[in-house]
JSON list of C-alpha atoms in Angstrom, two decimals:
[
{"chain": "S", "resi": 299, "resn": "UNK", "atom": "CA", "xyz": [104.07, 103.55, 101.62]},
{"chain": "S", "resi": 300, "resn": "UNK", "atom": "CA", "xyz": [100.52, 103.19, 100.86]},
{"chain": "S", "resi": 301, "resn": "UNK", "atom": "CA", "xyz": [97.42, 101.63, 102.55]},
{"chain": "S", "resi": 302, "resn": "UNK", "atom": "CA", "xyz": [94.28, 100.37, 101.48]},
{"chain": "S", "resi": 303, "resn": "UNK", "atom": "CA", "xyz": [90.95, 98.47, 102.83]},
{"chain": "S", "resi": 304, "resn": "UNK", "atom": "CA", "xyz": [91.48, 96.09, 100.40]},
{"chain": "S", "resi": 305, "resn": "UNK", "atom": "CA", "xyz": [88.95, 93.18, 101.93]},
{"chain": "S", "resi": 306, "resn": "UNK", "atom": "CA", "xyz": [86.49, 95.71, 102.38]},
{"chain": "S", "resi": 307, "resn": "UNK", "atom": "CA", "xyz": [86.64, 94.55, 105.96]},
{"chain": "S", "resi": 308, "resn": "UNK", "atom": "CA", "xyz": [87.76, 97.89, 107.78]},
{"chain": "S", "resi": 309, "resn": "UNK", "atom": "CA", "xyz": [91.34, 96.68, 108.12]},
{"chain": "S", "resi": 310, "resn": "UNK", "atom": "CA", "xyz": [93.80, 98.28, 106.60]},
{"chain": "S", "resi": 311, "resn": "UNK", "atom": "CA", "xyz": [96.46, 96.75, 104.57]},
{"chain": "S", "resi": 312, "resn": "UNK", "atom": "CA", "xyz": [99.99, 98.51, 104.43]},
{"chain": "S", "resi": 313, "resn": "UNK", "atom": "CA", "xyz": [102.30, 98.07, 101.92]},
{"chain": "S", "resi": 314, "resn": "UNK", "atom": "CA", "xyz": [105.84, 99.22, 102.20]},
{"chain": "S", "resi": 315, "resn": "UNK", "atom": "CA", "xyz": [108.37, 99.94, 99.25]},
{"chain": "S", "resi": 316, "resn": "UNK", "atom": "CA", "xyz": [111.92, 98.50, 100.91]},
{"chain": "S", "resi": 317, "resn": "UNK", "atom": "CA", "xyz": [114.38, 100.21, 100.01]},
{"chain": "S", "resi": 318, "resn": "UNK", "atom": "CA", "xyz": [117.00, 97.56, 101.11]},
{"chain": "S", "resi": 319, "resn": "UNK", "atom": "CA", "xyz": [115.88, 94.88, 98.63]},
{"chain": "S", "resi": 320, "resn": "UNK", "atom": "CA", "xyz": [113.42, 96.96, 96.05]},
{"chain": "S", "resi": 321, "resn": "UNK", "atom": "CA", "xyz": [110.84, 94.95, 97.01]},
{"chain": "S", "resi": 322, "resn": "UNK", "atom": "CA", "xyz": [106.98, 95.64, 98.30]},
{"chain": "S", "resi": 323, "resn": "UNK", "atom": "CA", "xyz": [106.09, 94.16, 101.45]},
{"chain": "S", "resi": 324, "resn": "UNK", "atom": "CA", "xyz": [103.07, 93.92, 102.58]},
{"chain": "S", "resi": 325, "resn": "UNK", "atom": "CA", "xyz": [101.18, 93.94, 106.29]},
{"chain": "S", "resi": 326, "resn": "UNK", "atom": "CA", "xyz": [97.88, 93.96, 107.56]},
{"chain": "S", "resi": 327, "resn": "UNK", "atom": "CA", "xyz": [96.05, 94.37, 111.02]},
{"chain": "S", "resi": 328, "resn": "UNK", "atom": "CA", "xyz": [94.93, 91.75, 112.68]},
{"chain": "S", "resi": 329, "resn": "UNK", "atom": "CA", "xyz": [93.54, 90.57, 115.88]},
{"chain": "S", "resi": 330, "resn": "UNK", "atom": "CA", "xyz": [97.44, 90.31, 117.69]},
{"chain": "S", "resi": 331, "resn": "UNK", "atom": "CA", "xyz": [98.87, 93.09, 115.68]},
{"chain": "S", "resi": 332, "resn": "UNK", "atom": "CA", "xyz": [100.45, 94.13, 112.21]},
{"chain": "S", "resi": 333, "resn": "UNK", "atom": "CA", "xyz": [101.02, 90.53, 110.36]},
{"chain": "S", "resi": 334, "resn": "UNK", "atom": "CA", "xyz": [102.12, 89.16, 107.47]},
{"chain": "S", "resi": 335, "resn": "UNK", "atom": "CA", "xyz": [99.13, 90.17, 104.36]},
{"chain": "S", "resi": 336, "resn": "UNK", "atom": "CA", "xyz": [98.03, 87.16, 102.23]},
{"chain": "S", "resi": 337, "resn": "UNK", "atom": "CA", "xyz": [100.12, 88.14, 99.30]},
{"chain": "S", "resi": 338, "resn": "UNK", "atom": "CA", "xyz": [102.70, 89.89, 101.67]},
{"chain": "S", "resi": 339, "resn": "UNK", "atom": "CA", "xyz": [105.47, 90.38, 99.04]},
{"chain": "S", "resi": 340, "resn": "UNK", "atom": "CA", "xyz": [105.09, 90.94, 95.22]},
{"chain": "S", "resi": 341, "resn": "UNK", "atom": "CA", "xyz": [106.22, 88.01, 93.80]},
{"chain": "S", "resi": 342, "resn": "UNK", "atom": "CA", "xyz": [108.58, 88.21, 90.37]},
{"chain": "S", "resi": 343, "resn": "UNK", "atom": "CA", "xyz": [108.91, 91.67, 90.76]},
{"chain": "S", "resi": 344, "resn": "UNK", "atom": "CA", "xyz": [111.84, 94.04, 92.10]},
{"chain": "S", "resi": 345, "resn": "UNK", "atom": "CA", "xyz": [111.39, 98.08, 91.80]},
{"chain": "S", "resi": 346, "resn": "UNK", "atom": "CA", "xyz": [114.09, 100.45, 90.41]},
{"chain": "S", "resi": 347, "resn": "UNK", "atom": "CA", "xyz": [115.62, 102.76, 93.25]},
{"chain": "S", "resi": 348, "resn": "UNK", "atom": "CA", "xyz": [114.48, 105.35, 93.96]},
{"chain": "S", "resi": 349, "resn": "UNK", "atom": "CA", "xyz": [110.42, 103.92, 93.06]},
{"chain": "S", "resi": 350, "resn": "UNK", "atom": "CA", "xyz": [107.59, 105.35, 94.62]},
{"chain": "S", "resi": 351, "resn": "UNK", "atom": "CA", "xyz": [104.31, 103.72, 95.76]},
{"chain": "S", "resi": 352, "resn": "UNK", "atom": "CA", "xyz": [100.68, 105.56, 94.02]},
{"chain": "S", "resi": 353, "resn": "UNK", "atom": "CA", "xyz": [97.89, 104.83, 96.87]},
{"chain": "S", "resi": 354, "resn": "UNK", "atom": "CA", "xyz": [96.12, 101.31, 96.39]},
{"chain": "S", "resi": 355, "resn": "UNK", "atom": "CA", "xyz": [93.04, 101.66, 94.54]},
{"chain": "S", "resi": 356, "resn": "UNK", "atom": "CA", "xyz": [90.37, 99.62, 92.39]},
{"chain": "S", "resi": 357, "resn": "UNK", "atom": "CA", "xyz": [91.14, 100.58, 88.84]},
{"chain": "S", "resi": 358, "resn": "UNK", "atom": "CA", "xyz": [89.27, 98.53, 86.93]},
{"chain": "S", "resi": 359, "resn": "UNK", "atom": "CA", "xyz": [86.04, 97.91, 89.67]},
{"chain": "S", "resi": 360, "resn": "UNK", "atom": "CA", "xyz": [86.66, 94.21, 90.21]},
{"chain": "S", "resi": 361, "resn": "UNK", "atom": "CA", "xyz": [86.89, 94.62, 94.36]},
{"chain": "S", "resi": 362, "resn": "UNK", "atom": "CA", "xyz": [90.52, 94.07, 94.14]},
{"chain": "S", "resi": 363, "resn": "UNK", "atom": "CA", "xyz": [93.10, 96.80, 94.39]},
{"chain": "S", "resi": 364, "resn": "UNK", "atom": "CA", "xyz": [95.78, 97.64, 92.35]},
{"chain": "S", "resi": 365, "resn": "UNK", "atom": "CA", "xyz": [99.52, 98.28, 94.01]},
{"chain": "S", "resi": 366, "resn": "UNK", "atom": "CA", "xyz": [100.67, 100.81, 91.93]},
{"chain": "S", "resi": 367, "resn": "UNK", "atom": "CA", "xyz": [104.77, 101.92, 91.51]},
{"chain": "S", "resi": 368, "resn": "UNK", "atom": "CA", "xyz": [106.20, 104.31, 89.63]},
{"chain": "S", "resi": 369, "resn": "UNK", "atom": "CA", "xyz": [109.67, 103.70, 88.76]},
{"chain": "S", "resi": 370, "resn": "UNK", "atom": "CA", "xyz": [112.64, 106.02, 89.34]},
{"chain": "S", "resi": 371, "resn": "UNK", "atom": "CA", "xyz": [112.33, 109.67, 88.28]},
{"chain": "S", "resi": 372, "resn": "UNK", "atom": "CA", "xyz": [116.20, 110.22, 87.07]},
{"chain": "S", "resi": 373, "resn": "UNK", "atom": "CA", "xyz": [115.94, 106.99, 84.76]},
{"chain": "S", "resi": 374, "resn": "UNK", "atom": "CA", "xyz": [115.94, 107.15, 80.87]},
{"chain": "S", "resi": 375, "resn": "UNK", "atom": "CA", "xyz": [112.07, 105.53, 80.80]},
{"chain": "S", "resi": 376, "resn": "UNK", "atom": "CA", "xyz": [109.79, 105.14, 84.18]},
{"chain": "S", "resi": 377, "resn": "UNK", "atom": "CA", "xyz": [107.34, 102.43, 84.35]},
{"chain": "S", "resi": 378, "resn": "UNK", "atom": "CA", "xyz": [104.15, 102.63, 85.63]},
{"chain": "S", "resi": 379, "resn": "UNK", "atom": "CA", "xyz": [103.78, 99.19, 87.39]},
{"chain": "S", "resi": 380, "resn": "UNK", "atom": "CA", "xyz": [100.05, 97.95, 88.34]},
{"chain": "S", "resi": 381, "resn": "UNK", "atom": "CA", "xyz": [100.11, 94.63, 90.22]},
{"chain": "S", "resi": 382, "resn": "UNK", "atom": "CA", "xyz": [96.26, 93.37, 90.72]},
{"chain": "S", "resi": 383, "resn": "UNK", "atom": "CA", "xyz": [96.30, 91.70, 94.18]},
{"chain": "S", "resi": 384, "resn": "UNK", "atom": "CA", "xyz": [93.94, 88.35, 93.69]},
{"chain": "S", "resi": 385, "resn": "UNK", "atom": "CA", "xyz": [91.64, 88.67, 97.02]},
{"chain": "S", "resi": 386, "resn": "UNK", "atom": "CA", "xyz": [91.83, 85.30, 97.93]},
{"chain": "S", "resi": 387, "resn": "UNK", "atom": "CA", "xyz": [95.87, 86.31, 98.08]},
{"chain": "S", "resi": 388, "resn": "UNK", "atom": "CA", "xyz": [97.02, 83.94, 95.19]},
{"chain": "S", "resi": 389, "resn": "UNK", "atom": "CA", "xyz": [99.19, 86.24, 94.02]},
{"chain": "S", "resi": 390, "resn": "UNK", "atom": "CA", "xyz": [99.47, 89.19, 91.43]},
{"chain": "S", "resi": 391, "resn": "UNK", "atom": "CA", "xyz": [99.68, 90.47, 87.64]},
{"chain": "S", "resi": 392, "resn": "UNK", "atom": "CA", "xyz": [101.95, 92.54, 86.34]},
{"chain": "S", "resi": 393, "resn": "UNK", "atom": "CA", "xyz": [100.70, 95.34, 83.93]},
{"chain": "S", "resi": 394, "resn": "UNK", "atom": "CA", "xyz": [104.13, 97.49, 82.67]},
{"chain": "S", "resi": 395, "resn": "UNK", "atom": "CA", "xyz": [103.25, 100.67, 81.19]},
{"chain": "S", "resi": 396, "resn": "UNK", "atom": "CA", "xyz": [107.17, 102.81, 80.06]},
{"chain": "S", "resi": 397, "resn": "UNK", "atom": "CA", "xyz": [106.92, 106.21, 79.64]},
{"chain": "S", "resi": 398, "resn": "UNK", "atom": "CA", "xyz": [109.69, 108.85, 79.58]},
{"chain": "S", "resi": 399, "resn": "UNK", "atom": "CA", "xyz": [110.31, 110.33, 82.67]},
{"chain": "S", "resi": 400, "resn": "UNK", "atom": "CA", "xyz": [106.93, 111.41, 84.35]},
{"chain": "S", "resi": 401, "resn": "UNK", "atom": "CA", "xyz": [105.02, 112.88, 87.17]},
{"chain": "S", "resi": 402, "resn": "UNK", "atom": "CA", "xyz": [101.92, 110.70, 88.67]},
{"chain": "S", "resi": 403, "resn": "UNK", "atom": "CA", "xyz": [98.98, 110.16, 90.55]},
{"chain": "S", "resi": 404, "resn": "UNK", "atom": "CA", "xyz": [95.06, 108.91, 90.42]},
{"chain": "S", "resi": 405, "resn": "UNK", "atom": "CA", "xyz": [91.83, 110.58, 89.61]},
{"chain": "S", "resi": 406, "resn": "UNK", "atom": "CA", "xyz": [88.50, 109.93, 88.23]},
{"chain": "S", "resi": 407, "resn": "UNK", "atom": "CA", "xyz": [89.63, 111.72, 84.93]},
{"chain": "S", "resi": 408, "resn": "UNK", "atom": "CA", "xyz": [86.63, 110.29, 82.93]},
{"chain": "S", "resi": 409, "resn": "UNK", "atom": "CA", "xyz": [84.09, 110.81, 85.66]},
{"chain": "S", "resi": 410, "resn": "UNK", "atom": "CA", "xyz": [83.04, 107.57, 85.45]},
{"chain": "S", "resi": 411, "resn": "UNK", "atom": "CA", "xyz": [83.36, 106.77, 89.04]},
{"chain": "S", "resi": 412, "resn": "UNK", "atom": "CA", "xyz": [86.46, 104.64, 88.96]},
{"chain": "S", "resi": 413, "resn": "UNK", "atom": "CA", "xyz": [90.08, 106.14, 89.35]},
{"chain": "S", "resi": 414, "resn": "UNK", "atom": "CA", "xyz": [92.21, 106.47, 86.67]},
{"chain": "S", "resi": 415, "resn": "UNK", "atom": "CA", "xyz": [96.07, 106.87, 86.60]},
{"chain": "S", "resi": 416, "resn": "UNK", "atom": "CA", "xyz": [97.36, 110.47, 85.29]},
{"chain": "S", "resi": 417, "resn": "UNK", "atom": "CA", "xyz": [101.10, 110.85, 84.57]},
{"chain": "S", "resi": 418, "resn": "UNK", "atom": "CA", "xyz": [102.60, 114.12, 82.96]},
{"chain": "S", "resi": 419, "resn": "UNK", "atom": "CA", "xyz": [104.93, 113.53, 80.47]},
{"chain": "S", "resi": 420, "resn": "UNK", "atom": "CA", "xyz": [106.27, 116.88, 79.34]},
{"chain": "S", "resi": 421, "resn": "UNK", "atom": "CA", "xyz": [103.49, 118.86, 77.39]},
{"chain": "S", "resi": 422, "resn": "UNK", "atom": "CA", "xyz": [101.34, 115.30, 77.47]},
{"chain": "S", "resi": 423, "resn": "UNK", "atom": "CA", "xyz": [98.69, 114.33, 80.19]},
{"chain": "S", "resi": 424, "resn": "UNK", "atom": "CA", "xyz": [98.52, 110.27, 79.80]},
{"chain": "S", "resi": 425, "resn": "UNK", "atom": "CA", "xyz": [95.07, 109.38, 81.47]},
{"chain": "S", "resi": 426, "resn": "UNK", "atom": "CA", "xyz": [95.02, 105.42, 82.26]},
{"chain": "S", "resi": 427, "resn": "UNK", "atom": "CA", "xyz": [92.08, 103.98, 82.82]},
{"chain": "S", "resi": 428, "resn": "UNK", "atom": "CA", "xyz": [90.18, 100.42, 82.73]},
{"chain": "S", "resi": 429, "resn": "UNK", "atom": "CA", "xyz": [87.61, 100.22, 79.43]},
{"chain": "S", "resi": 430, "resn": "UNK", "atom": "CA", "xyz": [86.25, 97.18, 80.69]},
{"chain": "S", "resi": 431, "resn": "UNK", "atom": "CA", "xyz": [88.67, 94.98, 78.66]},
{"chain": "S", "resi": 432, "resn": "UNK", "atom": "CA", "xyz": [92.12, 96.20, 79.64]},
{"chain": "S", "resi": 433, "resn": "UNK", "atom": "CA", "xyz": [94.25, 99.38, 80.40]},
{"chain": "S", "resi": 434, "resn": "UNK", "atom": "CA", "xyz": [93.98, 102.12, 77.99]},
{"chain": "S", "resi": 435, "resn": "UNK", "atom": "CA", "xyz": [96.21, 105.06, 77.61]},
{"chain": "S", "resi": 436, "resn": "UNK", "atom": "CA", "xyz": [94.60, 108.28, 76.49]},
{"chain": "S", "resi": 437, "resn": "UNK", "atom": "CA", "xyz": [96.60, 110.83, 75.99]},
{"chain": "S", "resi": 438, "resn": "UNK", "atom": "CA", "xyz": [95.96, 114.58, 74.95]},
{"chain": "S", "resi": 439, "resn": "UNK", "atom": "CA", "xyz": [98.12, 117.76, 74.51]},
{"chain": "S", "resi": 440, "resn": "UNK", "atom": "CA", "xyz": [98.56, 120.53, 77.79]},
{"chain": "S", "resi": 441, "resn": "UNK", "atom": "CA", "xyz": [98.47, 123.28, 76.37]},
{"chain": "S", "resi": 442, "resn": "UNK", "atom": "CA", "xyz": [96.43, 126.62, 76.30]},
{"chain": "S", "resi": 443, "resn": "UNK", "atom": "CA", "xyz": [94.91, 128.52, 79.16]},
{"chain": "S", "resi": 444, "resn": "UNK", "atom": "CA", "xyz": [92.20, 125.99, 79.48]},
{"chain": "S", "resi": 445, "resn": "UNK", "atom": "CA", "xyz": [94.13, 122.59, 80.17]},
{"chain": "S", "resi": 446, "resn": "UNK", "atom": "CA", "xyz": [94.11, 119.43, 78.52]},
{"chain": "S", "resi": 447, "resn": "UNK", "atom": "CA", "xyz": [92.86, 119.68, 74.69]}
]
């Protein structure tokens, strides 16, 4: 599960990783209660078991928040799944990133001020982040007392 103000309008939208149908629903709070959200499942897109959800976040600083999966960790080749919720709710994009089998999460890695995903790939530290353009992986070597190189 992971939630997100992602109309900037102090109500939280839930999303929810089923593991029924391997699909992402999605809710958020309105005036009666916990509804339907405007894109309130992922369209085109069913996870691997066993997925995971990152936490929502603006990668690439565009006011709209990315839903972030990580596919399963006992498969051959996760994928790092970003779908870009449009905020009028029109739907999504699909941004597939495979990597061998992986550990994740987000940080501002650049110090730039926007979040970047990290995923550990054996003695690798992938760091991917928006360059104003598109997703870019940068990876560098772990290794040595003093981290990344």
């Amino acid at each position: 599960m992971a939630a997100a103000d992602e109309g900037y309008d102090g109500r939280p939208v839930i999303s929810v990783l089923t593991v029924a149908s391997d699909t992402v629903r999605r809710y958020t709070l309105g005036d009666e209660g916990w509804v339907g959200a405007k894109t309130s499942e992922l369209p085109g897109y069913a996870a691997q078991t066993n997925s995971s959800l990152l936490p929502s976040t603006d990668l690439d600083g565009d006011r709209s928040f990315e839903t972030l999966i990580v596919g399963a960790p006992e498969a051959n080749t996760q994928d790092i799944v970003m779908f870009v919720i449009q905020p009028e709710g029109s739907g999504s994009v699909n941004y597939p990133v495979p990597l061998p089998p992986l550990h994740a999460g987000v940080a501002d890695m650049d110090l730039d001020g926007s979040l970047d995903i990290i995923a550990s790939v054996d003695d690798e530290l992938h760091v991917i982040g928006w360059d104003g353009q598109g997703f870019v992986d940068r990876r560098s070597e772990i290794s040595g007392p003093r981290g990344p190189i």
